[in-house]
XYZ file of C-alpha atoms in Angstrom:
529
model
C -83.475 70.430 -63.538
C -84.397 74.038 -62.721
C -81.989 76.429 -61.018
C -83.182 79.455 -59.034
C -80.839 81.977 -60.597
C -82.089 83.610 -63.778
C -80.021 82.630 -66.790
C -79.412 84.120 -70.240
C -77.381 82.222 -72.817
C -76.296 82.873 -76.391
C -74.523 80.033 -78.207
C -73.104 80.636 -81.706
C -71.551 78.092 -84.062
C -70.613 78.732 -87.700
C -69.194 75.997 -89.938
C -70.266 77.363 -93.330
C -69.739 80.955 -94.458
C -71.215 82.955 -97.299
C -67.764 84.142 -98.395
C -65.658 81.394 -100.003
C -62.548 83.030 -98.504
C -63.494 81.548 -95.145
C -62.718 77.851 -95.080
C -65.363 75.431 -93.905
C -65.119 74.213 -90.332
C -66.400 70.845 -89.162
C -67.269 71.065 -85.484
C -68.071 74.703 -84.647
C -71.786 73.937 -84.758
C -71.204 70.859 -82.607
C -69.551 73.123 -80.016
C -72.521 75.459 -79.845
C -75.102 72.649 -79.849
C -73.415 70.778 -76.977
C -72.874 73.852 -74.792
C -76.448 75.019 -75.426
C -77.860 71.616 -74.486
C -75.788 71.361 -71.297
C -76.717 74.834 -70.029
C -80.365 74.352 -71.051
C -80.559 71.091 -69.096
C -79.192 72.813 -65.982
C -80.945 76.200 -66.054
C -83.992 75.367 -68.188
C -84.553 78.837 -69.634
C -83.514 81.550 -72.082
C -80.784 79.743 -73.986
C -80.609 80.885 -77.617
C -78.819 78.747 -80.225
C -77.579 80.407 -83.449
C -76.089 78.165 -86.149
C -74.741 79.012 -89.609
C -77.347 81.093 -91.477
C -78.866 82.428 -88.231
C -75.519 83.759 -86.978
C -75.379 87.093 -88.832
C -73.868 90.243 -87.347
C -77.249 92.003 -87.117
C -78.922 89.030 -85.440
C -76.038 88.641 -83.008
C -76.027 92.270 -81.899
C -79.829 92.204 -81.644
C -79.757 89.160 -79.341
C -77.123 90.761 -77.115
C -79.350 93.848 -76.992
C -82.282 91.737 -75.777
C -80.122 90.368 -72.966
C -79.017 93.895 -72.002
C -82.643 94.984 -71.825
C -83.902 92.086 -69.704
C -81.046 91.078 -67.399
C -80.682 92.032 -63.729
C -77.778 92.188 -61.267
C -78.631 88.699 -59.960
C -78.434 86.928 -63.316
C -75.888 84.693 -65.029
C -75.090 85.429 -68.681
C -73.141 83.057 -70.940
C -71.974 83.884 -74.485
C -70.060 81.284 -76.535
C -68.722 81.621 -80.068
C -67.177 78.879 -82.211
C -66.057 79.739 -85.725
C -63.440 81.793 -87.521
C -61.606 84.766 -86.067
C -59.429 87.185 -88.024
C -55.937 88.486 -87.396
C -57.237 92.007 -86.757
C -59.566 90.959 -83.946
C -62.958 90.191 -85.489
C -65.373 87.328 -84.981
C -66.468 86.206 -88.431
C -70.247 86.007 -88.430
C -71.957 84.039 -91.196
C -72.244 87.087 -93.478
C -68.743 88.471 -92.846
C -66.857 89.793 -95.878
C -63.049 89.706 -95.582
C -62.676 93.085 -97.334
C -65.367 94.756 -95.184
C -64.881 93.306 -91.718
C -65.684 96.538 -89.864
C -69.137 96.632 -91.470
C -69.892 92.907 -91.662
C -68.121 91.180 -88.731
C -68.172 91.690 -84.964
C -64.977 93.198 -83.570
C -63.764 92.171 -80.128
C -63.877 95.790 -78.959
C -67.511 96.075 -80.072
C -68.363 92.737 -78.443
C -66.821 93.728 -75.122
C -68.547 97.121 -75.259
C -71.921 95.444 -75.803
C -71.311 92.884 -73.065
C -70.061 95.559 -70.700
C -73.553 97.074 -70.673
C -75.179 93.880 -69.409
C -76.325 93.785 -65.779
C -75.439 90.445 -64.215
C -73.812 88.785 -61.250
C -71.542 86.876 -63.625
C -70.879 87.117 -67.370
C -68.989 84.293 -69.092
C -67.592 84.657 -72.630
C -66.055 81.671 -74.456
C -64.269 82.315 -77.774
C -63.268 79.071 -79.505
C -61.671 80.645 -82.566
C -58.284 81.663 -83.926
C -56.925 85.166 -84.418
C -53.660 84.087 -86.055
C -54.843 84.755 -89.617
C -52.720 81.874 -90.891
C -53.716 81.311 -94.500
C -53.228 77.549 -94.354
C -55.571 77.217 -91.426
C -58.140 79.868 -92.195
C -58.055 80.446 -95.915
C -57.571 84.128 -95.209
C -54.634 86.180 -96.413
C -51.708 86.587 -94.065
C -51.278 89.996 -92.442
C -48.443 91.985 -93.991
C -46.855 92.524 -90.578
C -47.090 90.172 -87.619
C -47.496 93.170 -85.304
C -50.770 93.865 -87.130
C -52.269 90.801 -85.464
C -54.677 91.787 -82.711
C -55.511 88.891 -80.481
C -57.789 88.524 -77.457
C -55.262 89.656 -74.832
C -55.016 93.103 -76.402
C -58.791 93.482 -76.485
C -59.202 92.047 -72.984
C -57.393 95.065 -71.577
C -60.525 97.079 -72.361
C -62.845 94.755 -70.441
C -64.136 96.508 -67.354
C -65.748 94.761 -64.431
C -64.642 91.894 -62.216
C -67.887 90.065 -62.939
C -66.827 89.373 -66.560
C -64.922 86.156 -67.209
C -63.490 85.622 -70.692
C -61.656 82.571 -71.972
C -60.297 82.511 -75.519
C -58.908 79.421 -77.222
C -55.492 80.897 -78.057
C -53.405 84.022 -78.364
C -52.828 85.959 -81.570
C -49.923 83.907 -82.941
C -51.484 80.495 -82.261
C -53.730 78.268 -84.322
C -56.883 76.815 -82.810
C -57.603 73.213 -83.579
C -60.607 70.994 -84.029
C -60.455 67.310 -83.117
C -62.032 64.570 -85.199
C -61.770 62.253 -82.209
C -63.797 64.580 -79.968
C -65.879 66.200 -82.757
C -65.294 69.558 -81.086
C -62.744 72.309 -80.859
C -60.199 71.291 -78.228
C -61.136 74.230 -75.981
C -64.844 73.362 -76.052
C -64.217 69.657 -75.451
C -62.307 70.301 -72.244
C -64.753 73.023 -71.155
C -67.588 70.495 -71.453
C -65.550 68.065 -69.380
C -64.859 70.639 -66.671
C -68.342 72.159 -66.510
C -69.796 68.728 -65.749
C -67.860 68.593 -62.495
C -64.304 67.412 -63.123
C -62.646 67.124 -59.683
C -59.878 69.538 -60.680
C -62.293 72.458 -61.112
C -64.868 71.995 -58.360
C -65.338 73.911 -55.107
C -68.000 71.788 -53.492
C -70.987 71.762 -55.830
C -69.699 74.757 -57.824
C -67.333 75.023 -60.776
C -64.626 77.619 -60.242
C -64.077 79.375 -63.572
C -60.490 80.260 -62.668
C -59.800 76.588 -61.950
C -61.640 75.691 -65.161
C -59.278 77.885 -67.181
C -56.273 76.191 -65.584
C -57.774 72.770 -66.219
C -58.283 73.492 -69.924
C -54.719 74.789 -70.291
C -53.261 71.688 -68.656
C -55.361 69.394 -70.859
C -54.198 71.115 -74.043
C -50.494 70.659 -73.323
C -50.395 66.980 -74.386
C -51.747 68.006 -77.824
C -48.570 68.918 -79.742
C -48.772 71.785 -82.249
C -48.587 71.214 -85.979
C -45.065 71.581 -87.444
C -44.161 75.249 -87.770
C -46.930 76.441 -85.431
C -47.071 77.527 -81.798
C -48.598 75.480 -78.976
C -52.263 76.393 -78.452
C -52.636 78.014 -75.029
C -55.948 79.476 -73.821
C -55.990 83.027 -72.430
C -58.444 84.819 -70.158
C -59.236 87.909 -68.151
C -56.622 88.777 -65.549
C -58.613 90.701 -62.954
C -61.722 88.565 -62.581
C -62.983 87.977 -59.074
C -63.815 84.436 -57.993
C -66.681 83.621 -60.371
C -68.321 80.194 -60.211
C -71.211 78.291 -61.752
C -73.178 75.328 -60.473
C -71.941 71.965 -61.737
C -73.829 71.454 -65.000
C -75.871 68.249 -65.029
C -76.541 66.584 -68.397
C -80.219 65.901 -69.015
C -82.564 65.070 -71.873
C -81.200 67.688 -74.280
C -77.609 66.572 -73.812
C -78.547 62.917 -74.152
C -80.497 63.609 -77.337
C -77.384 64.872 -79.134
C -75.361 61.890 -77.912
C -72.854 63.920 -75.908
C -73.331 61.988 -72.680
C -71.811 58.862 -74.217
C -68.182 58.742 -75.212
C -67.766 57.653 -78.860
C -66.814 54.029 -79.278
C -63.345 53.314 -80.588
C -62.504 50.583 -83.046
C -59.600 48.224 -82.470
C -57.721 46.141 -85.048
C -60.316 43.378 -84.624
C -63.194 43.672 -87.111
C -65.531 42.498 -84.352
C -65.004 45.894 -82.654
C -67.134 47.426 -85.438
C -70.229 45.636 -84.150
C -72.718 48.203 -82.921
C -71.019 51.061 -84.812
C -73.527 51.142 -87.666
C -72.051 48.717 -90.186
C -73.932 45.499 -91.043
C -72.879 42.409 -89.103
C -72.823 40.448 -92.378
C -70.297 42.921 -93.795
C -68.103 42.405 -90.734
C -68.134 38.668 -91.430
C -67.122 39.302 -95.051
C -64.236 41.534 -94.001
C -63.031 39.044 -91.410
C -62.816 36.449 -94.177
C -60.923 38.760 -96.546
C -58.580 40.629 -94.184
C -56.680 39.716 -91.049
C -57.326 43.011 -89.231
C -58.008 46.718 -89.525
C -54.749 48.551 -90.083
C -53.603 51.804 -88.525
C -54.808 53.954 -91.436
C -58.298 52.476 -91.271
C -58.425 52.881 -87.493
C -57.471 56.549 -87.835
C -60.260 57.050 -90.376
C -62.773 55.434 -87.997
C -61.631 56.873 -84.657
C -60.259 60.293 -85.637
C -61.958 60.828 -89.004
C -65.290 59.530 -87.650
C -66.274 57.993 -91.000
C -68.845 55.783 -89.287
C -70.506 58.902 -87.853
C -70.708 60.826 -91.128
C -67.343 62.583 -90.950
C -65.662 63.835 -94.123
C -62.133 62.501 -94.581
C -59.244 62.883 -96.981
C -57.086 59.740 -96.969
C -53.572 60.333 -98.264
C -51.550 57.125 -98.498
C -49.511 55.034 -100.931
C -50.705 52.027 -102.902
C -51.452 48.973 -100.729
C -52.135 51.068 -97.625
C -55.808 49.990 -97.412
C -57.508 53.162 -98.653
C -60.292 51.411 -100.567
C -61.603 49.680 -97.450
C -61.992 53.110 -95.808
C -64.453 54.007 -98.556
C -66.234 50.673 -98.208
C -66.598 51.127 -94.446
C -68.324 54.494 -94.932
C -70.450 53.128 -97.786
C -71.720 50.058 -95.923
C -72.494 52.155 -92.856
C -74.663 54.413 -95.050
C -76.386 51.434 -96.688
C -77.174 49.920 -93.291
C -78.774 53.244 -92.358
C -81.001 53.176 -95.444
C -78.798 55.456 -97.549
C -76.865 55.101 -100.792
C -73.181 55.318 -101.638
C -71.544 56.447 -104.871
C -67.954 55.596 -105.807
C -66.315 57.841 -108.404
C -63.313 56.467 -110.289
C -61.072 57.934 -112.940
C -61.541 55.436 -115.800
C -64.134 53.044 -117.205
C -61.718 50.164 -116.789
C -61.482 50.845 -113.060
C -65.273 51.144 -112.831
C -65.668 47.706 -114.404
C -62.973 46.214 -112.182
C -64.469 47.603 -108.987
C -67.987 46.626 -110.054
C -66.925 43.002 -110.494
C -65.168 43.015 -107.123
C -68.068 44.666 -105.295
C -70.568 42.267 -106.881
C -68.475 39.300 -105.835
C -67.999 40.651 -102.321
C -71.274 42.286 -101.325
C -74.133 41.040 -103.512
C -74.305 37.842 -101.453
C -75.215 39.897 -98.350
C -77.971 41.781 -100.166
C -76.148 44.928 -101.316
C -77.410 46.132 -104.717
C -74.406 47.257 -106.770
C -74.737 49.045 -110.104
C -72.322 50.686 -112.547
C -72.877 53.510 -114.984
C -70.347 54.529 -117.632
C -70.544 56.055 -121.078
C -70.613 52.529 -122.534
C -73.026 50.856 -120.132
C -76.390 52.606 -120.203
C -78.629 49.864 -118.874
C -78.304 50.879 -115.215
C -78.568 54.647 -115.647
C -82.284 54.594 -114.814
C -81.621 52.638 -111.619
C -79.153 55.355 -110.589
C -81.527 58.223 -111.370
C -84.505 56.744 -109.500
C -82.364 55.585 -106.582
C -82.816 51.845 -107.126
C -79.380 50.871 -105.771
C -77.272 50.662 -102.633
C -73.810 51.238 -104.133
C -73.197 52.851 -107.529
C -69.849 52.999 -109.326
C -69.238 55.675 -111.974
C -66.553 57.779 -113.591
C -66.172 61.407 -112.459
C -67.460 62.693 -115.781
C -70.537 60.472 -115.868
C -71.657 61.486 -112.396
C -71.149 65.189 -113.159
C -73.062 64.914 -116.431
C -76.015 63.139 -114.812
C -75.995 65.546 -111.881
C -76.364 68.550 -114.155
C -79.707 67.201 -115.354
C -80.873 65.517 -112.144
C -80.091 67.508 -109.010
C -81.988 64.960 -106.912
C -79.101 62.572 -107.483
C -76.983 64.534 -105.008
C -79.624 64.517 -102.295
C -80.067 60.756 -102.781
C -76.324 60.209 -102.276
C -75.419 59.645 -98.621
C -71.698 58.988 -99.152
C -69.539 60.101 -102.064
C -66.253 58.185 -102.293
C -63.804 59.823 -104.712
C -60.903 57.598 -105.702
C -57.639 59.171 -106.875
C -58.791 62.604 -105.786
C -55.292 63.872 -106.571
C -56.654 64.033 -110.138
C -57.690 67.563 -109.118
C -54.151 68.591 -110.096
C -54.472 67.100 -113.591
C -54.803 69.761 -116.329
C -57.111 67.487 -118.342
C -59.544 66.025 -115.833
C -58.900 68.155 -112.763
C -61.125 71.142 -113.685
C -64.213 68.960 -114.070
C -63.670 67.270 -110.709
C -62.927 70.613 -109.061
C -66.165 72.032 -110.467
C -68.124 69.109 -108.996
C -66.555 69.514 -105.550
C -66.969 73.294 -105.612
C -70.655 72.873 -106.379
C -71.002 70.477 -103.436
C -69.249 72.999 -101.165
C -71.682 75.714 -102.225
C -74.668 73.401 -101.681
C -73.659 73.131 -98.016
C -74.948 76.680 -97.587
C -78.496 75.720 -98.549
C -79.034 72.067 -97.735
C -77.623 68.636 -96.960
C -74.777 67.211 -99.024
C -73.134 63.770 -99.069
C -70.406 62.693 -96.716
C -67.134 63.036 -98.651
C -64.445 60.340 -98.559
C -61.482 61.338 -100.713
C -58.848 58.695 -101.468
C -55.484 59.882 -102.706
C -51.902 58.907 -103.271
C -49.429 60.632 -100.964
C -49.948 64.386 -101.366
C -47.460 67.179 -100.785
C -50.120 69.639 -99.579
C -52.719 67.260 -98.215
C -53.699 69.493 -95.333
C -54.702 72.384 -97.587
C -56.884 70.088 -99.707
C -58.493 68.587 -96.586
C -59.398 72.053 -95.321
C -60.848 73.023 -98.702
C -63.003 69.890 -98.619
C -63.971 70.432 -94.983
C -62.486 67.021 -94.203
C -60.304 65.425 -91.555
C -56.884 64.487 -92.925
C -55.880 60.854 -92.423
C -52.363 60.391 -93.759
C -49.578 57.850 -93.865
C -46.597 57.122 -96.093
C -46.572 53.481 -95.030
C -48.155 50.768 -97.171
C -49.854 47.954 -95.261
C -48.415 45.295 -97.582
C -44.594 45.077 -97.428
C -43.048 46.247 -100.697
C -39.829 44.600 -101.827
C -37.360 45.459 -104.545
C -35.413 42.941 -106.524
C -34.992 41.085 -109.806
C -36.707 37.877 -110.793
C -34.948 36.467 -113.877
C -36.881 34.290 -116.279
C -35.175 31.051 -115.190
C -34.433 31.884 -111.565
C -35.827 29.788 -108.735
C -34.972 32.467 -106.152
C -34.853 36.238 -106.313
C -32.416 38.352 -104.341
C -34.292 41.234 -102.735
C -33.198 44.304 -100.878
C -35.481 45.467 -98.091
C -34.422 48.134 -95.659
C -30.806 47.579 -96.567
C -30.691 43.773 -96.168
C -30.278 41.038 -98.795
C -32.573 38.036 -98.553
C -33.730 35.269 -100.892
C -37.369 34.591 -101.749
C -39.046 31.888 -103.855
C -39.217 32.947 -107.471
C -42.521 33.679 -109.182
C -42.463 32.037 -112.645
C -45.087 34.452 -113.982
C -42.927 37.501 -113.229
C -41.020 38.569 -116.324
C -39.912 42.050 -115.369
C -37.849 43.948 -112.842
C -39.731 44.957 -109.711
C -38.598 48.151 -108.079
C -40.624 49.467 -105.169
C -40.002 51.859 -102.326
C -41.348 51.820 -98.769
C -41.010 54.284 -95.917
C -42.767 54.308 -92.573
C -44.211 57.365 -90.885
C -47.615 58.566 -89.958
C -49.159 61.190 -87.811
C -52.848 61.980 -87.301
C -53.541 65.625 -88.027
C -56.334 67.851 -86.912
C -57.846 70.723 -88.805
C -57.411 74.232 -87.475
C -59.740 77.182 -86.974
């Protein structure tokens, strides 16, 4: 669809930064790709997309300069940025250095000065980033004084011209969140919804940008803030005249990236996985082994998006169903022609899981191999990629990877069991080195989907952000855990569960005291920008 008015668009999304001090984001590129596609479908011209390595400070200022040189008073100009912001009011371009932000990042004042020189009927700026500088969310050091934080409202005071409309995701003291469910920043998700003609924002066949800002704010209110943080509330220019855009109509570009179809949601029934990328034969196997998908597994599918390639960190106690989360991601990859690697902490666990996987999946055609320091016969199959699912120890995979880099590119999904081993003084450094290397590889090429499985962690969110993963957490085990004593000759055992005494049939094989603890709580969390 062509529109008469001349259009200029610049859409920036940065997930991966050159400086390790900037944490990896998951959906900033998705934001830019979706907005670019939607505007391109509607206006059909001059929409520039800049992702990761292309989004340097020099390239960004150059592109804005091209728009300044070619625009006219009748044009529409749209600039969107999704990525990291800093507490002192900078947009972190791909090459930004935290200790040299003035030279390497784009300050809000500089951005607004550049944009202020553009001739246009309407200029729209969207900033889906945080300026809070919270270390937990952004992996940047906290400002020494909170009054040193310079958010968008302060900079917006310098914006001249009623034709400029700016909407920023949050004020200076607020964190900006990404959503695994939507695969976007929350601001961008609701902007996409409004720009396509939500009734709350339309004036006839036009989208009122003032109404759009109100719509986004109202939609964000039901998303509660993380504990200890402030509710995310978008902010915008205060003296903008009534600026509007045509309703944006999704076309071929938007359909190509899959944004015109809402993601399917799994339900507790395994049959709901049909059509979501996992083999139908695997669904039959799971239906025979399990009664349903539990809440943890549903969170990993619906919020963590493991069946769409999303990285997840699963933090849960024993018996919560973590292993099946890894199997879901692995079988989805196998069905798509890929390969999955499971990393376990000991050879004994490798052998145990190999036997279980062989018994479960070989009958439906899944080729399962194991490689440990003791079993060398299947090493060649691993190296040449003659497998569907491989099971190894951390150390074996790292050792083989050092001599065969192709192994990483052949791995579609990497499931890391007991990832809390990172904190172990003996084995943690080796696992950390492996994961750090994978993080660095993201800057230059594709890397496997990461599924980390862990016992309940005290600082799970920080680890999830370091991995670039969605946190899926619960303290509730799916199998009820009881505590009690089963004497050698007893026919019943008195058990205490949630403060009540009950009697259960004795288990003659049990010859020890069982003491277990259960607590119930869970909350899906979303990673911040």
